[in-house]
XYZ file of C-alpha atoms in Angstrom:
391
model
C 0.024 -0.051 0.081
C 1.592 3.374 -1.065
C 1.600 6.191 1.253
C 1.719 10.131 0.795
C 5.271 11.197 0.365
C 7.085 13.171 3.118
C 8.005 16.876 2.595
C 10.938 17.377 0.213
C 11.211 13.631 -0.417
C 13.098 12.580 -3.518
C 10.727 10.322 -5.562
C 12.234 7.858 -7.944
C 10.448 7.772 -11.294
C 10.588 5.765 -14.511
C 9.372 6.169 -18.079
C 8.155 3.051 -19.972
C 8.187 3.670 -23.695
C 10.531 6.334 -25.123
C 9.044 7.667 -28.220
C 8.032 11.396 -28.551
C 5.446 11.172 -25.673
C 8.142 9.565 -23.413
C 10.495 12.490 -24.127
C 7.553 14.836 -23.252
C 7.019 13.351 -19.960
C 10.808 13.186 -19.085
C 11.069 16.773 -19.931
C 8.208 17.643 -17.660
C 9.715 15.833 -14.780
C 12.934 17.860 -15.271
C 11.111 21.145 -15.517
C 8.488 20.589 -12.807
C 10.894 21.654 -9.920
C 11.660 25.124 -11.761
C 7.980 26.017 -12.167
C 6.885 24.619 -8.895
C 9.700 24.953 -6.436
C 7.661 24.439 -3.337
C 6.263 21.003 -4.549
C 6.913 18.596 -1.796
C 8.436 15.909 -3.886
C 11.462 15.979 -6.134
C 11.352 13.625 -9.143
C 14.514 11.674 -9.861
C 14.899 10.025 -13.253
C 15.776 6.428 -12.109
C 15.178 4.171 -15.184
C 13.727 4.216 -18.691
C 12.290 1.125 -20.470
C 12.363 0.939 -24.226
C 12.501 -2.159 -26.242
C 14.002 -0.572 -29.251
C 17.713 -1.411 -29.256
C 19.827 1.510 -28.270
C 16.835 4.008 -27.723
C 16.805 3.708 -24.009
C 20.560 4.101 -23.559
C 20.307 7.200 -25.686
C 17.507 8.562 -23.411
C 19.572 7.833 -20.400
C 22.550 9.538 -21.604
C 20.722 12.594 -22.910
C 18.303 13.229 -20.182
C 20.080 11.786 -17.035
C 18.221 8.595 -16.204
C 20.346 6.385 -13.900
C 19.836 3.309 -16.179
C 18.081 1.887 -19.126
C 16.453 -1.450 -19.644
C 14.615 -3.306 -22.418
C 11.865 -4.969 -20.425
C 9.257 -2.890 -18.660
C 8.747 -5.716 -16.044
C 12.253 -4.694 -14.635
C 10.836 -1.285 -13.614
C 7.917 -2.929 -11.779
C 10.336 -4.856 -9.792
C 12.758 -1.992 -9.126
C 12.422 -0.710 -5.518
C 13.896 2.471 -6.347
C 10.898 3.561 -8.537
C 7.901 4.946 -6.746
C 6.094 6.545 -9.764
C 5.887 5.365 -13.469
C 4.852 7.187 -16.651
C 3.497 4.751 -19.071
C 3.913 6.196 -22.762
C 4.050 2.848 -24.615
C 1.680 2.055 -27.393
C -2.136 1.671 -26.558
C -2.144 -2.022 -26.696
C 0.285 -2.217 -23.868
C -1.491 0.149 -21.464
C -3.545 -2.299 -19.685
C -0.939 -5.043 -19.045
C 1.633 -2.447 -17.936
C -0.772 -0.237 -15.980
C -2.358 -3.085 -14.029
C 1.244 -4.419 -13.253
C 2.705 -1.182 -12.113
C -0.227 -0.286 -9.766
C 0.215 -3.940 -8.576
C 3.642 -3.309 -7.696
C 2.761 -0.297 -5.774
C 3.779 2.347 -8.231
C 1.971 5.492 -8.765
C 0.853 5.814 -12.351
C 0.748 8.621 -14.867
C -0.597 6.898 -17.976
C -1.239 8.194 -21.388
C -4.803 8.339 -22.943
C -6.781 6.356 -23.985
C -5.471 3.742 -21.360
C -6.016 0.750 -23.328
C -8.046 -0.315 -26.386
C -11.403 -0.232 -24.767
C -13.426 0.920 -21.727
C -12.905 -2.422 -20.254
C -9.253 -1.905 -20.412
C -9.411 1.480 -18.771
C -11.832 0.050 -16.032
C -8.879 -2.737 -15.269
C -6.260 -0.127 -14.874
C -8.512 2.082 -12.845
C -9.493 -0.892 -10.612
C -5.805 -1.762 -10.293
C -4.959 1.666 -9.066
C -7.850 1.981 -6.676
C -7.063 -1.643 -5.126
C -3.413 -0.660 -4.754
C -4.001 2.596 -3.118
C -1.651 4.416 -5.444
C -2.310 7.687 -7.309
C -3.329 7.571 -10.938
C -3.088 10.450 -13.540
C -4.059 10.336 -17.211
C -2.635 12.530 -19.903
C -5.590 14.541 -20.981
C -3.393 17.636 -21.403
C -5.798 19.949 -23.281
C -8.059 20.287 -20.191
C -4.990 21.711 -18.233
C -4.685 24.656 -20.603
C -5.433 27.895 -18.382
C -7.910 29.093 -21.070
C -9.850 25.841 -20.937
C -10.046 25.915 -16.998
C -11.195 29.664 -17.301
C -13.812 28.571 -19.838
C -14.952 25.801 -17.399
C -15.150 28.322 -14.617
C -17.202 30.729 -16.744
C -19.654 27.945 -17.714
C -20.030 26.792 -14.176
C -20.726 30.458 -12.990
C -23.598 30.692 -15.379
C -22.053 33.368 -17.428
C -23.358 32.138 -20.746
C -26.600 30.899 -19.111
C -27.698 27.315 -19.603
C -25.613 25.325 -22.020
C -27.558 24.493 -25.152
C -25.083 22.984 -27.633
C -21.507 22.189 -27.938
C -19.088 21.621 -30.834
C -15.608 20.007 -30.378
C -13.333 19.480 -33.279
C -9.940 17.713 -33.626
C -8.559 17.881 -36.998
C -5.091 17.033 -37.952
C -2.847 15.948 -40.962
C -0.453 13.837 -39.271
C -1.701 10.802 -41.123
C -2.647 12.558 -44.416
C 0.431 11.508 -46.509
C -0.293 8.328 -48.410
C 3.373 7.303 -47.498
C 2.826 7.507 -43.855
C 4.132 4.356 -42.319
C 1.657 1.561 -41.379
C 2.615 1.519 -37.762
C 0.834 -0.202 -34.694
C -1.562 2.948 -34.829
C -3.394 1.728 -37.920
C -4.000 -1.916 -36.691
C -7.240 -2.829 -34.728
C -5.223 -5.257 -32.438
C -2.537 -2.744 -31.192
C -3.931 0.627 -31.929
C -7.562 0.053 -31.065
C -10.056 2.401 -32.560
C -8.052 4.732 -34.758
C -8.819 8.367 -34.470
C -11.377 7.665 -31.737
C -8.716 6.642 -29.187
C -6.092 9.087 -30.588
C -7.960 12.378 -30.918
C -11.685 11.838 -30.025
C -10.712 10.584 -26.587
C -9.419 14.064 -25.955
C -12.658 15.541 -27.464
C -14.930 13.304 -25.108
C -12.865 14.527 -22.241
C -13.120 18.172 -23.107
C -16.759 17.878 -23.688
C -17.362 16.133 -20.328
C -14.918 18.637 -18.541
C -16.746 21.543 -19.748
C -20.285 20.420 -19.796
C -20.890 17.240 -17.707
C -21.524 13.571 -18.682
C -22.511 12.469 -22.037
C -25.496 10.194 -21.917
C -25.941 9.015 -25.514
C -24.232 9.232 -28.969
C -24.940 8.569 -32.658
C -21.862 8.356 -34.717
C -20.277 7.611 -38.288
C -16.708 6.649 -39.066
C -14.640 6.158 -42.165
C -11.275 5.087 -43.549
C -10.100 7.471 -46.208
C -6.692 6.009 -46.905
C -7.251 2.132 -46.741
C -3.566 1.333 -47.494
C -0.206 2.544 -46.101
C 3.423 1.137 -46.683
C 4.982 -0.992 -43.958
C 8.030 0.401 -42.316
C 11.350 -1.622 -42.631
C 12.671 -0.548 -39.195
C 11.295 0.633 -35.775
C 9.499 3.916 -35.829
C 8.702 6.658 -33.384
C 6.087 9.198 -33.909
C 4.485 9.609 -37.395
C 7.239 8.561 -39.858
C 7.036 7.751 -43.651
C 7.959 4.612 -45.392
C 7.955 5.364 -49.149
C 8.326 2.262 -51.128
C 7.449 -0.052 -48.281
C 5.063 -3.094 -48.929
C 1.387 -2.021 -48.845
C -0.729 -3.003 -45.887
C -4.411 -2.604 -44.860
C -5.480 0.183 -42.561
C -7.800 -1.506 -40.076
C -9.097 1.484 -38.084
C -10.769 4.837 -38.432
C -9.412 7.971 -40.149
C -12.550 9.987 -39.346
C -15.438 9.998 -36.738
C -18.403 12.331 -36.633
C -20.674 12.153 -33.652
C -23.733 13.713 -32.300
C -23.985 13.977 -28.424
C -26.649 14.215 -25.976
C -25.510 15.323 -22.567
C -27.094 14.242 -19.288
C -28.013 18.079 -18.802
C -30.007 18.084 -21.963
C -27.694 19.886 -23.894
C -26.782 18.709 -27.496
C -23.250 18.362 -29.086
C -21.058 17.675 -32.087
C -17.688 15.945 -31.848
C -15.752 15.497 -35.018
C -12.167 14.310 -35.322
C -9.944 13.373 -38.307
C -6.344 12.418 -38.700
C -6.144 12.910 -42.409
C -7.385 16.488 -42.770
C -5.123 18.132 -45.321
C -4.585 21.648 -44.613
C -5.222 21.162 -40.886
C -2.431 21.164 -38.292
C -3.538 20.630 -34.656
C -6.854 22.280 -35.323
C -8.413 21.383 -32.021
C -10.966 23.488 -30.142
C -14.519 23.980 -28.974
C -17.671 26.231 -29.017
C -20.073 26.131 -26.161
C -23.397 28.112 -26.648
C -25.728 28.990 -23.898
C -29.013 30.770 -23.378
C -27.105 34.166 -22.750
C -23.763 33.785 -24.491
C -20.911 31.617 -25.748
C -17.398 30.711 -25.240
C -14.829 29.735 -27.967
C -11.409 28.112 -27.746
C -8.729 27.110 -30.367
C -5.450 25.214 -29.361
C -3.544 27.038 -31.818
C -4.245 30.470 -29.991
C -4.144 28.377 -26.690
C -3.944 31.380 -24.527
C -6.937 33.099 -25.738
C -10.827 32.691 -25.328
C -13.631 34.217 -27.404
C -16.362 35.280 -24.880
C -19.801 36.529 -25.666
C -21.861 37.312 -22.650
C -24.234 40.021 -21.578
C -28.041 40.842 -21.993
C -28.341 41.628 -25.842
C -28.897 38.065 -27.068
C -29.228 39.299 -30.633
C -26.078 40.932 -32.195
C -24.280 40.439 -29.042
C -20.390 40.771 -29.669
C -17.675 38.342 -29.127
C -14.579 39.706 -26.950
C -11.168 38.165 -27.090
C -9.912 37.480 -23.580
C -6.225 36.724 -22.759
C -5.786 34.500 -19.887
C -3.416 35.544 -17.092
C -2.104 34.599 -13.687
C -5.494 34.101 -12.263
C -6.344 31.297 -14.568
C -5.451 27.815 -13.952
C -1.675 27.268 -13.607
C -0.746 30.236 -15.785
C 1.010 31.969 -12.920
C 3.736 29.200 -12.735
C 4.908 29.838 -16.323
C 4.233 33.607 -17.076
C 4.016 36.865 -15.130
C 1.238 38.638 -17.096
C -1.790 38.039 -19.385
C -1.035 37.599 -23.211
C 2.454 36.018 -22.643
C 2.117 32.698 -24.361
C 2.301 29.109 -22.944
C 2.896 26.055 -25.285
C 2.027 22.282 -25.389
C 5.065 21.003 -23.383
C 3.886 23.411 -20.542
C 0.727 21.433 -20.316
C 2.661 18.342 -19.705
C 4.419 20.089 -16.994
C 1.142 21.037 -15.240
C 0.139 17.324 -15.576
C 3.453 16.334 -13.921
C 2.908 18.842 -11.087
C -0.548 17.729 -10.363
C 0.463 13.965 -10.396
C 3.409 14.770 -8.045
C 1.209 16.643 -5.934
C -1.425 13.842 -5.767
C 1.346 11.664 -4.491
C 2.570 14.039 -1.941
C -0.957 14.827 -0.462
C -2.511 11.479 -0.979
C -5.465 12.910 -2.849
C -6.002 13.231 -6.675
C -5.398 16.492 -8.571
C -6.138 16.666 -12.186
C -7.356 14.079 -14.563
C -7.769 10.583 -13.026
C -8.437 7.031 -14.227
C -12.120 7.819 -13.621
C -11.910 10.424 -16.348
C -10.163 7.796 -18.566
C -12.964 5.281 -18.048
C -15.676 7.761 -18.721
C -13.925 8.979 -22.023
C -13.342 5.348 -23.138
C -16.994 4.535 -22.369
C -18.020 7.334 -24.697
C -15.628 6.122 -27.415
C -17.133 2.459 -27.039
C -20.430 3.889 -27.402
C -19.320 5.750 -30.647
C -17.907 2.555 -32.152
C -21.239 0.618 -31.334
C -23.154 3.407 -32.793
C -21.174 3.528 -35.936
C -21.563 -0.305 -36.669
C -25.342 -0.286 -35.668
C -26.319 3.199 -37.278
C -28.473 3.961 -34.093
C -28.306 6.171 -30.976
C -26.388 4.383 -28.331
C -26.539 4.978 -24.649
C -23.111 5.540 -22.949
C -22.524 2.807 -20.402
C -20.996 4.158 -17.232
């Protein structure tokens, strides 16, 4: 049974899987002490686990891990490790997450926490049963502007929420030479763009407007074949000339939402949107106003509120030190924060959870609820009907 850390305790941490996201987690651990000097625990990079030959050793030399191993099971057995970041491919989330929690390790795991809601529930159950802290990589909810929007909605500044639109468009898989990695396989990547981007969308919609009760969805594969890579890959690489293979999961999802509150919504995500680079955001409309956010202008909100109703203007609001964790990064409004800063916020909340013994930030419960929405989307797309979200 894990216990809250003592003040100023050094906490041994490990990273399992060292692709791009593993690097982002590692850098967040390195930076968190600078942005949060009064944090009660100090992360120490103990070990990195990566099965690709040489990649772990390179990470250890570059970022200062004490050692590198090929097998993540060595991390679970390592008494020096108190907390683990799991940034391995989706199909490994359940096995690794359950094992780490069972070994008494606090767990910061990337979304979608497995391939299904059942996988997410298994990891959540293991974390709860072991009495450890669990955090999930829903980084977009950590943007100060998103937290400010949530506060504005909760305060009733835009009235009662009527309808919501969440969009996540990207071109990272738009090139026909994009390598056929695990991401495009049903067995290892799961539900394609649903687990990759729509998981963030489901979490944002819930974070802002409450639970989603039912969905109706449509999905499509627009690039049915991709070339197989010759070597190990990291991130979104190309494999021109490789042997073609079939894409097994979705490039696109469009979904109508019914919230438990009675509000309606639209969630749309696509990984092959030519001309779109990280076009993520939301529009939330209410009976008295609206609020708008675009990740590419992460530190701004569009806000319409007042009593005019018709022809009511929209103002641009720059977030500042009073919003979310902005003050830990910038001294005044309109100074920009970036993507990696959001992972530092996640690291801080994860470590604070360990230090205080109570959760801060996105938890495994949030992962389960997002995954339940994704499962309902997949069932709806197969059946062509409205589908209830199973809690």
